[in-house]
Coordinates of C-alpha atoms in Angstrom, one line a residue:
X1 CA 84.4 167.6 204.4
X2 CA 84.1 170.8 203.7
X3 CA 81.6 172.9 206.5
X4 CA 80.2 175.2 203.9
X5 CA 78.7 172.7 201.3
X6 CA 77.9 170.5 204.0
X7 CA 75.5 173.2 206.1
X8 CA 74.0 174.0 202.7
X9 CA 73.1 171.0 201.7
X10 CA 71.6 170.2 204.6
X11 CA 69.4 173.7 204.4
X12 CA 68.1 172.9 200.8
X13 CA 67.2 169.3 202.4
X14 CA 65.8 170.2 205.5
X15 CA 65.5 174.1 205.6
X16 CA 61.8 173.8 206.3
X17 CA 61.8 171.7 209.4
X18 CA 64.7 173.9 210.4
X19 CA 62.9 177.0 209.6
X20 CA 59.7 175.1 211.4
X21 CA 61.8 175.3 214.8
X22 CA 63.4 178.4 214.2
X23 CA 60.3 180.1 214.2
X24 CA 58.4 178.5 217.3
X25 CA 61.5 178.5 219.6
X26 CA 61.9 181.9 218.4
X27 CA 58.4 182.7 219.1
X28 CA 58.8 180.9 222.7
X29 CA 62.1 182.9 223.6
X30 CA 60.5 186.0 223.4
X31 CA 56.9 185.5 224.6
X32 CA 56.2 182.6 227.0
X33 CA 59.4 181.6 228.0
X34 CA 61.4 184.7 229.9
X35 CA 60.7 186.8 226.6
X36 CA 61.1 190.7 226.6
X37 CA 58.2 191.2 224.8
X38 CA 56.2 189.6 227.6
X39 CA 58.5 191.2 230.5
X40 CA 58.2 195.1 228.5
X41 CA 54.7 194.6 228.2
X42 CA 54.3 193.6 231.4
X43 CA 55.9 196.3 233.1
X44 CA 54.2 198.6 230.9
X45 CA 50.7 197.3 232.6
X46 CA 51.6 196.8 235.9
X47 CA 51.6 193.0 235.8
X48 CA 53.7 190.2 236.9
X49 CA 55.9 188.5 234.4
X50 CA 56.9 185.5 236.6
X51 CA 54.3 183.6 237.4
X52 CA 53.2 183.8 233.5
X53 CA 56.2 181.9 232.8
X54 CA 55.7 179.3 235.3
X55 CA 52.6 179.1 234.4
X56 CA 53.9 178.1 231.2
X57 CA 56.6 175.8 231.8
X58 CA 54.4 173.3 233.9
X59 CA 51.9 173.3 231.4
X60 CA 54.3 172.8 229.2
X61 CA 56.1 169.9 230.9
X62 CA 52.9 168.3 231.2
X63 CA 52.1 168.9 227.5
X64 CA 54.8 167.6 226.1
X65 CA 54.2 164.0 227.3
X66 CA 50.5 164.0 226.6
X67 CA 51.1 164.9 223.0
X68 CA 54.2 162.3 222.6
X69 CA 51.9 159.4 223.2
X70 CA 49.1 161.5 220.9
X71 CA 51.8 161.4 217.8
X72 CA 53.1 157.7 218.6
X73 CA 48.8 157.0 218.7
X74 CA 47.7 158.9 216.1
X75 CA 50.3 160.5 213.7
X76 CA 48.7 161.3 211.6
X77 CA 45.7 163.1 213.1
X78 CA 48.3 164.8 215.8
X79 CA 50.7 166.1 212.4
X80 CA 48.1 167.6 211.3
X81 CA 47.4 169.5 214.2
X82 CA 51.0 170.3 214.6
X83 CA 50.2 172.4 211.2
X84 CA 48.3 174.4 213.1
X85 CA 50.5 175.3 216.0
X86 CA 51.7 178.6 215.2
X87 CA 48.7 179.8 213.8
X88 CA 47.3 179.2 217.4
X89 CA 49.7 180.3 219.1
X90 CA 49.8 183.7 217.3
X91 CA 45.8 184.0 218.4
X92 CA 46.4 183.2 221.8
X93 CA 49.4 186.0 221.7
X94 CA 46.7 188.2 220.5
X95 CA 44.5 187.6 223.2
X96 CA 46.9 188.9 225.1
X97 CA 46.6 192.4 224.2
X98 CA 42.7 192.4 225.2
X99 CA 42.7 190.1 228.4
X100 CA 41.8 190.8 232.0
X101 CA 45.2 189.6 234.3
X102 CA 43.1 186.9 236.1
X103 CA 42.7 185.4 232.5
X104 CA 46.8 185.3 231.4
X105 CA 47.7 182.6 233.3
X106 CA 45.1 180.4 231.8
X107 CA 46.2 181.7 228.1
X108 CA 50.1 181.1 228.8
X109 CA 49.1 177.6 230.1
X110 CA 47.7 177.4 226.8
X111 CA 50.2 178.1 225.0
X112 CA 52.7 175.8 226.9
X113 CA 50.8 172.7 225.6
X114 CA 50.3 174.2 222.2
X115 CA 53.8 174.7 221.8
X116 CA 54.3 171.0 222.9
X117 CA 52.4 169.5 220.6
X118 CA 54.3 171.1 218.1
X119 CA 58.6 170.4 219.8
X120 CA 56.9 166.7 220.1
X121 CA 56.4 166.8 216.0
X122 CA 59.5 168.1 215.5
X123 CA 61.4 165.8 217.5
X124 CA 59.8 163.1 215.6
X125 CA 60.5 164.5 212.4
X126 CA 64.2 164.7 213.8
X127 CA 65.0 161.2 215.6
X128 CA 63.1 159.8 211.8
X129 CA 64.2 161.4 208.9
X130 CA 67.1 163.2 209.7
X131 CA 70.3 161.6 207.8
X132 CA 72.8 159.7 210.9
X133 CA 75.9 161.6 210.1
X134 CA 73.7 165.3 209.6
X135 CA 72.2 164.8 212.9
X136 CA 74.1 167.2 214.9
X137 CA 74.3 169.9 212.3
X138 CA 70.9 170.2 211.5
X139 CA 69.9 171.0 215.3
X140 CA 73.1 173.0 215.5
X141 CA 71.4 175.6 212.7
X142 CA 68.4 175.5 213.9
X143 CA 69.5 176.2 217.2
X144 CA 71.8 178.5 215.8
X145 CA 68.9 180.9 214.2
X146 CA 67.3 180.8 217.4
X147 CA 69.8 182.4 219.0
X148 CA 70.2 185.0 216.6
X149 CA 66.7 186.0 216.3
X150 CA 66.9 185.9 220.4
X151 CA 69.7 188.5 220.0
X152 CA 67.8 190.5 217.5
X153 CA 64.7 190.5 219.1
X154 CA 66.8 192.5 222.2
X155 CA 67.6 195.1 220.6
X156 CA 64.2 195.3 219.2
X157 CA 62.7 196.1 222.4
X158 CA 64.6 199.2 222.6
X159 CA 63.1 200.5 219.7
X160 CA 59.8 200.3 218.9
X161 CA 56.7 201.1 221.8
X162 CA 56.6 198.8 224.1
X163 CA 51.9 197.9 222.6
X164 CA 53.0 196.5 219.4
X165 CA 56.1 194.1 221.4
X166 CA 53.4 191.4 220.7
X167 CA 53.0 191.9 217.7
X168 CA 56.5 192.1 216.9
X169 CA 56.6 189.0 217.8
X170 CA 53.9 186.9 216.3
X171 CA 57.2 187.6 212.7
X172 CA 58.6 183.7 214.4
X173 CA 55.4 182.3 213.9
X174 CA 55.0 183.4 210.7
X175 CA 58.4 181.6 209.8
X176 CA 57.1 178.5 212.0
X177 CA 54.1 178.8 209.8
X178 CA 55.9 178.9 206.5
X179 CA 58.0 174.9 207.5
X180 CA 54.8 173.8 208.9
X181 CA 54.3 171.5 206.7
X182 CA 57.1 169.7 206.3
X183 CA 57.0 169.0 210.0
X184 CA 53.2 168.2 209.9
X185 CA 53.6 165.1 207.6
X186 CA 54.2 161.8 208.0
X187 CA 57.4 161.0 207.0
X188 CA 59.3 157.2 206.0
X189 CA 61.9 156.7 208.3
X190 CA 65.3 156.9 207.2
X191 CA 67.7 153.8 206.6
X192 CA 69.3 153.7 210.1
X193 CA 71.4 151.6 211.9
X194 CA 69.9 151.6 215.6
X195 CA 72.5 151.3 219.2
X196 CA 72.3 148.1 219.4
X197 CA 72.0 147.3 223.6
X198 CA 69.7 145.1 225.2
X199 CA 66.2 146.7 226.6
X200 CA 68.0 147.3 230.2
X201 CA 71.3 147.9 228.9
X202 CA 69.7 151.5 226.4
X203 CA 67.8 152.4 229.4
X204 CA 70.5 152.3 231.6
X205 CA 72.8 154.5 229.2
X206 CA 69.4 156.5 228.6
X207 CA 69.3 157.4 232.6
X208 CA 73.6 158.0 232.5
X209 CA 72.7 160.9 230.1
X210 CA 69.5 161.7 231.2
X211 CA 71.1 162.2 234.7
X212 CA 73.4 164.7 233.4
X213 CA 72.0 166.9 231.4
X214 CA 69.3 167.2 233.8
X215 CA 72.3 168.5 236.0
X216 CA 73.6 170.9 233.9
X217 CA 69.7 172.2 233.3
X218 CA 69.5 173.0 236.9
X219 CA 72.8 174.8 236.6
X220 CA 71.1 176.7 233.6
X221 CA 69.0 177.9 236.4
X222 CA 71.3 179.1 238.4
X223 CA 73.0 180.8 235.9
X224 CA 70.5 183.4 234.7
X225 CA 70.8 184.7 238.4
X226 CA 74.6 184.5 238.7
X227 CA 75.5 186.2 235.5
X228 CA 72.9 188.5 235.0
X229 CA 75.2 190.7 237.4
X230 CA 78.0 191.6 235.0
X231 CA 78.9 195.3 235.7
X232 CA 78.4 196.0 231.5
X233 CA 75.3 197.4 229.9
X234 CA 72.6 194.8 228.7
X235 CA 73.0 194.6 225.3
X236 CA 77.7 193.9 225.6
X237 CA 75.9 191.6 228.3
X238 CA 74.1 189.3 226.0
X239 CA 76.8 189.4 223.3
X240 CA 79.1 188.3 225.5
X241 CA 76.7 185.3 225.9
X242 CA 74.8 184.9 223.1
X243 CA 78.3 184.9 220.7
X244 CA 80.1 182.2 222.1
X245 CA 77.1 180.8 222.5
X246 CA 76.3 180.3 218.4
X247 CA 80.0 179.4 217.8
X248 CA 79.6 176.5 220.8
X249 CA 76.6 174.8 219.3
X250 CA 77.7 174.7 215.6
X251 CA 81.1 173.0 216.9
X252 CA 79.2 171.0 218.9
X253 CA 77.1 169.3 216.2
X254 CA 80.4 169.4 214.1
X255 CA 82.0 166.9 216.9
X256 CA 78.6 165.2 216.9
X257 CA 78.7 163.8 213.2
X258 CA 82.1 163.1 213.5
X259 CA 82.8 161.5 217.0
X260 CA 80.0 161.8 218.5
X261 CA 78.5 162.6 221.9
X262 CA 80.8 162.7 224.6
X263 CA 83.4 164.8 223.5
X264 CA 81.2 168.3 223.0
X265 CA 79.4 166.9 226.4
X266 CA 82.6 167.2 228.7
X267 CA 84.5 169.8 227.2
X268 CA 80.9 172.1 227.7
X269 CA 80.8 170.9 231.5
X270 CA 84.1 171.7 231.7
X271 CA 84.0 175.4 230.4
X272 CA 81.0 175.2 232.1
X273 CA 82.3 174.9 236.0
X274 CA 85.6 177.1 234.9
X275 CA 82.9 180.2 234.0
X276 CA 81.4 179.7 237.3
X277 CA 84.8 179.2 238.9
X278 CA 86.2 182.4 237.2
X279 CA 82.9 184.1 238.6
X280 CA 83.4 182.8 242.0
X281 CA 86.9 184.1 242.0
X282 CA 86.0 188.0 241.4
X283 CA 83.7 190.4 241.4
X284 CA 85.8 193.0 239.2
X285 CA 84.4 193.1 235.6
X286 CA 86.8 191.1 233.9
X287 CA 87.1 188.3 235.2
X288 CA 83.4 188.2 235.3
X289 CA 83.0 189.3 231.9
X290 CA 86.0 185.7 230.8
X291 CA 83.1 184.0 233.0
X292 CA 79.7 185.1 231.2
X293 CA 81.9 184.2 227.2
X294 CA 82.2 181.0 229.2
X295 CA 79.2 180.7 230.7
X296 CA 77.6 181.3 226.6
X297 CA 80.8 179.1 225.3
X298 CA 79.4 175.9 227.3
X299 CA 75.8 175.9 227.2
X300 CA 76.5 176.4 223.3
X301 CA 78.3 173.2 223.4
X302 CA 75.6 171.1 225.7
X303 CA 72.9 172.3 223.7
X304 CA 72.6 169.6 221.4
X305 CA 72.7 167.0 223.8
X306 CA 69.5 166.7 224.7
X307 CA 67.8 166.7 221.1
X308 CA 71.0 164.7 219.9
X309 CA 70.4 162.2 222.7
X310 CA 67.2 161.5 221.8
X311 CA 67.2 161.0 218.7
X312 CA 70.4 158.1 218.9
X313 CA 67.9 156.5 221.2
X314 CA 64.6 156.9 219.9
X315 CA 62.8 153.8 217.9
X316 CA 60.5 155.5 215.0
X317 CA 57.3 154.0 216.6
X318 CA 58.2 155.9 219.7
X319 CA 59.3 158.7 219.0
X320 CA 56.9 160.9 220.2
X321 CA 57.0 159.4 223.8
X322 CA 60.7 159.7 223.7
X323 CA 60.9 163.5 222.9
X324 CA 57.8 164.1 224.6
X325 CA 59.8 162.7 228.5
X326 CA 63.4 163.6 227.2
X327 CA 62.6 167.1 226.6
X328 CA 61.3 167.6 230.0
X329 CA 65.0 166.8 231.3
X330 CA 65.6 170.3 230.3
X331 CA 61.9 172.6 231.2
X332 CA 62.1 171.3 234.3
X333 CA 65.0 171.2 235.8
X334 CA 65.8 174.5 234.2
X335 CA 62.5 175.6 236.4
X336 CA 63.8 173.6 239.1
X337 CA 67.1 175.3 239.4
X338 CA 65.4 179.1 238.5
X339 CA 63.1 178.7 241.4
X340 CA 66.4 177.5 243.6
X341 CA 68.3 180.5 242.8
X342 CA 65.3 182.6 243.9
X343 CA 66.0 181.9 247.8
X344 CA 69.5 181.6 247.2
X345 CA 69.3 185.5 247.1
X346 CA 71.3 185.8 249.7
X347 CA 74.5 183.5 248.7
X348 CA 76.9 186.0 247.5
X349 CA 78.2 185.0 244.0
X350 CA 80.9 183.2 245.5
X351 CA 78.7 180.7 247.3
X352 CA 76.4 180.5 244.3
X353 CA 79.3 180.2 241.6
X354 CA 80.8 177.1 244.1
X355 CA 77.3 175.4 244.2
X356 CA 76.9 175.4 240.5
X357 CA 80.3 173.9 239.8
X358 CA 79.5 171.3 242.7
X359 CA 76.4 170.5 240.3
X360 CA 78.7 170.2 236.7
X361 CA 81.5 167.8 238.0
X362 CA 78.5 165.5 239.1
X363 CA 77.0 165.7 235.8
X364 CA 80.9 165.1 234.2
X365 CA 81.7 162.1 237.0
X366 CA 77.3 160.5 236.1
X367 CA 79.5 160.3 232.5
X368 CA 82.0 158.6 233.2
X369 CA 82.6 155.4 231.3
X370 CA 79.0 155.7 229.9
X371 CA 79.5 154.3 226.6
X372 CA 78.2 157.1 223.9
X373 CA 74.8 156.3 222.1
X374 CA 75.5 158.6 219.3
X375 CA 79.2 157.6 219.0
X376 CA 77.6 153.4 218.6
X377 CA 75.1 154.7 216.1
X378 CA 77.8 156.0 213.6
X379 CA 80.3 153.2 214.5
X380 CA 78.2 150.0 216.2
X381 CA 77.7 148.2 218.7
X382 CA 81.6 148.3 221.4
X383 CA 82.9 149.9 219.0
X384 CA 83.1 148.2 216.0
X385 CA 82.4 149.2 212.4
X386 CA 79.2 150.2 212.0
X387 CA 76.9 148.2 209.6
X388 CA 75.6 150.7 207.6
X389 CA 73.0 150.6 204.9
X390 CA 74.1 151.6 201.1
X391 CA 71.8 154.2 201.4
X392 CA 73.5 156.4 204.1
X393 CA 77.0 155.3 203.2
X394 CA 76.3 157.2 200.0
X395 CA 75.4 160.3 201.5
X396 CA 78.7 159.8 204.0
X397 CA 81.0 159.4 201.2
X398 CA 79.9 161.5 198.3
X399 CA 76.8 163.4 199.7
X400 CA 79.1 166.9 198.9
X401 CA 80.1 165.9 195.4
X402 CA 76.3 164.6 194.3
X403 CA 73.5 166.8 193.4
X404 CA 70.7 166.7 195.1
X405 CA 68.9 164.5 191.8
X406 CA 71.8 162.5 191.5
X407 CA 71.5 161.6 195.1
X408 CA 68.1 160.5 195.0
X409 CA 69.0 158.3 191.8
X410 CA 71.7 157.1 193.4
X411 CA 69.4 156.4 196.3
X412 CA 67.2 154.7 194.7
X413 CA 70.1 152.5 192.4
X414 CA 71.7 151.2 195.7
X415 CA 68.5 150.1 197.0
X416 CA 67.8 147.8 193.9
X417 CA 65.3 149.8 192.1
X418 CA 65.3 149.8 188.6
X419 CA 66.1 152.4 186.0
X420 CA 62.4 151.7 185.2
X421 CA 61.0 151.9 188.6
X422 CA 63.4 155.3 189.6
X423 CA 61.9 157.1 186.7
X424 CA 58.3 156.1 187.4
X425 CA 59.0 157.4 191.2
X426 CA 60.9 160.5 190.3
X427 CA 58.8 160.9 187.4
X428 CA 61.5 161.2 184.9
X429 CA 62.1 159.4 181.8
X430 CA 65.0 156.4 181.5
X431 CA 67.5 158.1 179.5
X432 CA 67.4 161.3 182.2
X433 CA 67.6 159.0 185.2
X434 CA 70.8 156.7 182.9
X435 CA 72.1 160.0 182.4
X436 CA 72.4 160.8 186.4
X437 CA 73.8 157.0 187.0
X438 CA 76.8 158.0 184.6
X439 CA 77.5 161.5 186.0
X440 CA 76.8 159.2 189.9
X441 CA 79.3 156.2 188.3
X442 CA 81.7 158.9 187.1
X443 CA 82.1 160.9 190.0
X444 CA 82.0 157.9 192.1
X445 CA 84.8 156.5 190.5
X446 CA 82.7 153.3 189.8
X447 CA 81.7 151.2 186.2
X448 CA 78.3 150.4 187.3
X449 CA 75.6 149.4 189.9
X450 CA 77.3 146.6 191.7
X451 CA 81.0 148.0 192.0
X452 CA 79.3 151.0 193.4
X453 CA 77.4 148.6 195.8
X454 CA 81.1 147.1 196.9
X455 CA 82.6 150.3 197.1
X456 CA 79.4 151.3 200.5
X457 CA 79.6 148.5 201.8
X458 CA 82.3 146.1 200.6
X459 CA 80.5 142.7 200.7
X460 CA 79.6 141.4 196.6
X461 CA 77.6 138.3 198.1
X462 CA 74.7 140.5 199.8
X463 CA 74.5 141.6 195.6
X464 CA 71.9 139.1 194.6
X465 CA 69.7 139.4 197.3
X466 CA 69.7 142.6 196.8
X467 CA 68.6 142.1 193.4
X468 CA 71.2 144.6 192.1
X469 CA 71.3 142.7 188.7
X470 CA 68.1 144.9 187.4
X471 CA 68.5 147.9 185.2
X472 CA 72.2 147.6 184.7

């Protein structure tokens, strides 16, 4: 399936939620989380920015767990509040301009808690509303958008007055607000074959992948200490990490949708270990540059792993809790890795690089022999053929050739909905529904609903149970 049309269709269907994550996380990376805007503004006012970031991270970690439970317990209320997250974060950012230094830690802690609600709301939407075959690419497009925004803002810092940086940083929150309505609603879960493991086996698989994510997240904290010393200009340095990262995250999304989690995760871990070995081998410029490029590519390949793992393992009624606890697999280890790197300031790049390599190789060993939950989601348990719903099979096989309206009509038709009911649901006339169905049959090479159903699931015995005799 061509990549361009697939990505275009994903953006058409999920553009709002993708925009929400790009805007919200774009604000996070330029203001409360090691942000360029906060760093420059704090330096201009003789304020130490480091402790402010720590306040945000710690409050965010607690907030992820708390808001995850809130979303599962009172979904309508929590999701309605999630729509307001960009507005509240904008207000907190503006308060920074007038707040006394002693109040700033409280503002950053409030940012961490409020932003956590937005993240868990997006995670719940992602786990329940995105088609299985598009999980990887949907997150990859959002992550690439965040990276582009972060890189662009890094250039903006050099050209705008320091006092206006925080005002410029409100732009991504405006983007998030545009997509907030798509995330802040309780959607109907898509039909999805869940990972068919017993509870103990499912938790064991989640624990193994969780340990892997913890290990490479610790390495992420060490990376900021290790690769920041490359002897080139900051803008070139950012480009050398960001461009390969974008390539890596897009490739990872495609691999995840076609082959599962393991291929991209193992490739990313191997590249990460190679990056540190190259950087540790010599302090000359060329090895350092190559190591920086490999580091960015590796983290691009690894970035979707936590989100995809959680989407594969979570159930609709507990998706908030899964994402609340699961996203801490990134937040807490990165905080630990950055904290570990600080007292190691006296350690040379060779020793630090070898230490990070050990963590990376340990992560690979943890995955040895693990069952890929995303591949099982695609293929069914124990490598058997997945018993997908006809709706999802229609998406997989014909999503690139059918229009959006044809897909809407086709989903309902293969689900056993009559022409009259389809017309009522979609506010169309029955003649229009028949016209769309004829187009669906023509493009799929089928003569009627029964034949279309057989081509999707290959089991004629289930036709009557699904009521497909309706509206022939």
